[in-house]
């Protein structure tokens, strides 16, 4: 029960941050914030994030091979900081992450960390919570896709 | 008093005068000069050249930007370096192994770049270790020492590591001649009979740059000083300056300055290759170290080699020729056309310039002046293109621009003199601040110099910067040479003694620079690729900790069950895959040092606990907002205690309480 409460307040905080992004709250953090308003920059889609992935083809059912490959990447490059539960370690737990973000957003985030952390309202709100900039772990495009599939598996997709 | 002695006395008196007045003539101008905007590189903008500067007695090489003079990096080469953990981590210790064992500090004098077609190709930088004779290869992709080879039959590897125009060879000529062979226990007085000067030709692998001693030349007992390969028409030849042709073995400052002329040695190395192929070499038993760094295992390997092939030019007559050169020559520099060889007699009042064409003719016509140690001596006039008259005092080293001009450093009169190679006419001179040793023009020793800057590397800095006790930094000065007149634009402090340097356009290196080591390619035997693989394993009294680090924790961060008498090996794998995010590792009371681990790399710290207790360890390289939290504890129990070996990360206090550690 206690855990649930923490999760709720956590989500609430993210949500709150989201709402007041960039207009005043984050103006002091990075000089690039001026380009990051949700609606100020029409070319930026906060659902998709900044990066090369614009349209990821995701089948309704799980791709087991990809998910297996994703687990391997997770073990080497992600597991130190992200639990598979909803518990925050260095970074947020992965439980439910595929329901919170579009695949494009996640894959852009893990391959284009620096720009996302400087620009994307949701990513910036996360940084305010975690206070450690996610390391760019130099994932390849395939790595990113595999990790995403593994995240889906973790979220119960069969 | 004969005339040469008188000259010497006058010269010495002049030198003394200079030193008494301390500031050489014109030094105040050097202090006042400057056109700073030409050296200004705005914050965030890049320099045009990388400048690799030897650290002299520091044993390291440092890398600066030109024209800003910014220090980018100190590359550890022949000396341990606490900033990088070089020579402290178990993996890097083998790099400093020699036939004498571990040598933690040496003297690095000269820098040389790999070349293709007589131009800098940007792949490798070489440096010499003077005291324990060695040559190192630095990989310009990582700015790290990739290989070190020791030089047998050599002492004071000064005439080194100069390179041929396709990186076929680089040389290692001995400064000190020594007894060579089976009986080395000879009277020092028997120098003339028993001492030999050996020059080594080190081959360089075409693909990976690996070094191997291809052959050695056995030469008379003189002191080899500097050298330069031929290029263009003189490709296939090598030139060495030498002093002490008197073959004195005591009080050399007087006894090695008796003759009006010493020598430049011209070596036909293509001929030597032929003799080598024809089996004219003699194999000698020796012992020397060959150490290599492997970027996949993140470890060095040390091996001892036991054989070299020696050629004797006194028997194989057409490999070597001496050319008389006034007087105690230091520099010996080939111009970009490959036709002219400039000798610089430290004690000479002129600069002789030799012609390769004339040298070839003299050899064909046998225009000799007898022999020296079995080697033909070419008549001075027969080899001479001409002399630069009254250039200054104490010429040391000459480099060239792309317009047919030479720039010579003058140690005694503290100045750089510009003169025309063909006409031998002096064109310009600028004071330096002061006692300049070597100088450097980007590509100034190749067929394609970038005649934009000349950098002076000075020995004395008195009055130049804020005082720092009895020792002052040494300094370099950058002059713009794009116009007719040299113009001082900046000076900057350097590390150790900036003995020699080379520069190359940033574009040759910048985009090839390694940013991370890929964790999937890490083949270190104790790597932990991911926290899942972190563990602690006991093997007898050795404890192997497979540890990972990532912003901002170690795994594991609590370790118990280590006992007095154990040796603990922390194998730390940095899981980061992001540029410029090393992690450090230090544990209280370690007698060795600390580690610095690059992204994707594994490095090992050996720690032998000497006390019972709990010892904190932490990350020494600021890595994130939670860097200060990047820490852990290791518990050491008495020998024979029954505390089980255990390790953990993130277990709750309650979990630990369930299984209280027994004593
Ligand atoms: Cu750290």
CSV table of C-alpha atoms and ligand atoms in Angstrom, one decimal, chain B residues 550-552 582-584 619-624 627 630, ligand 1:
chain,number,residue,atom,x,y,z
B,550,UNK,CA,27.9,3.8,-13.5
B,551,UNK,CA,26.5,7.2,-12.4
B,552,UNK,CA,26.3,7.0,-9.5
B,582,UNK,CA,35.4,8.1,-16.6
B,583,UNK,CA,34.9,6.9,-13.1
B,584,UNK,CA,37.6,6.7,-10.5
B,619,UNK,CA,34.7,7.4,-7.0
B,620,UNK,CA,37.4,10.0,-7.4
B,621,UNK,CA,36.2,11.5,-10.7
B,622,UNK,CA,33.3,13.8,-10.4
B,623,UNK,CA,30.6,12.2,-12.5
B,624,UNK,CA,27.2,13.5,-11.6
B,627,UNK,CA,28.9,11.7,-7.4
B,630,UNK,CA,29.2,7.1,-5.2
C,1,LIG,CU1,31.7,8.3,-10.5
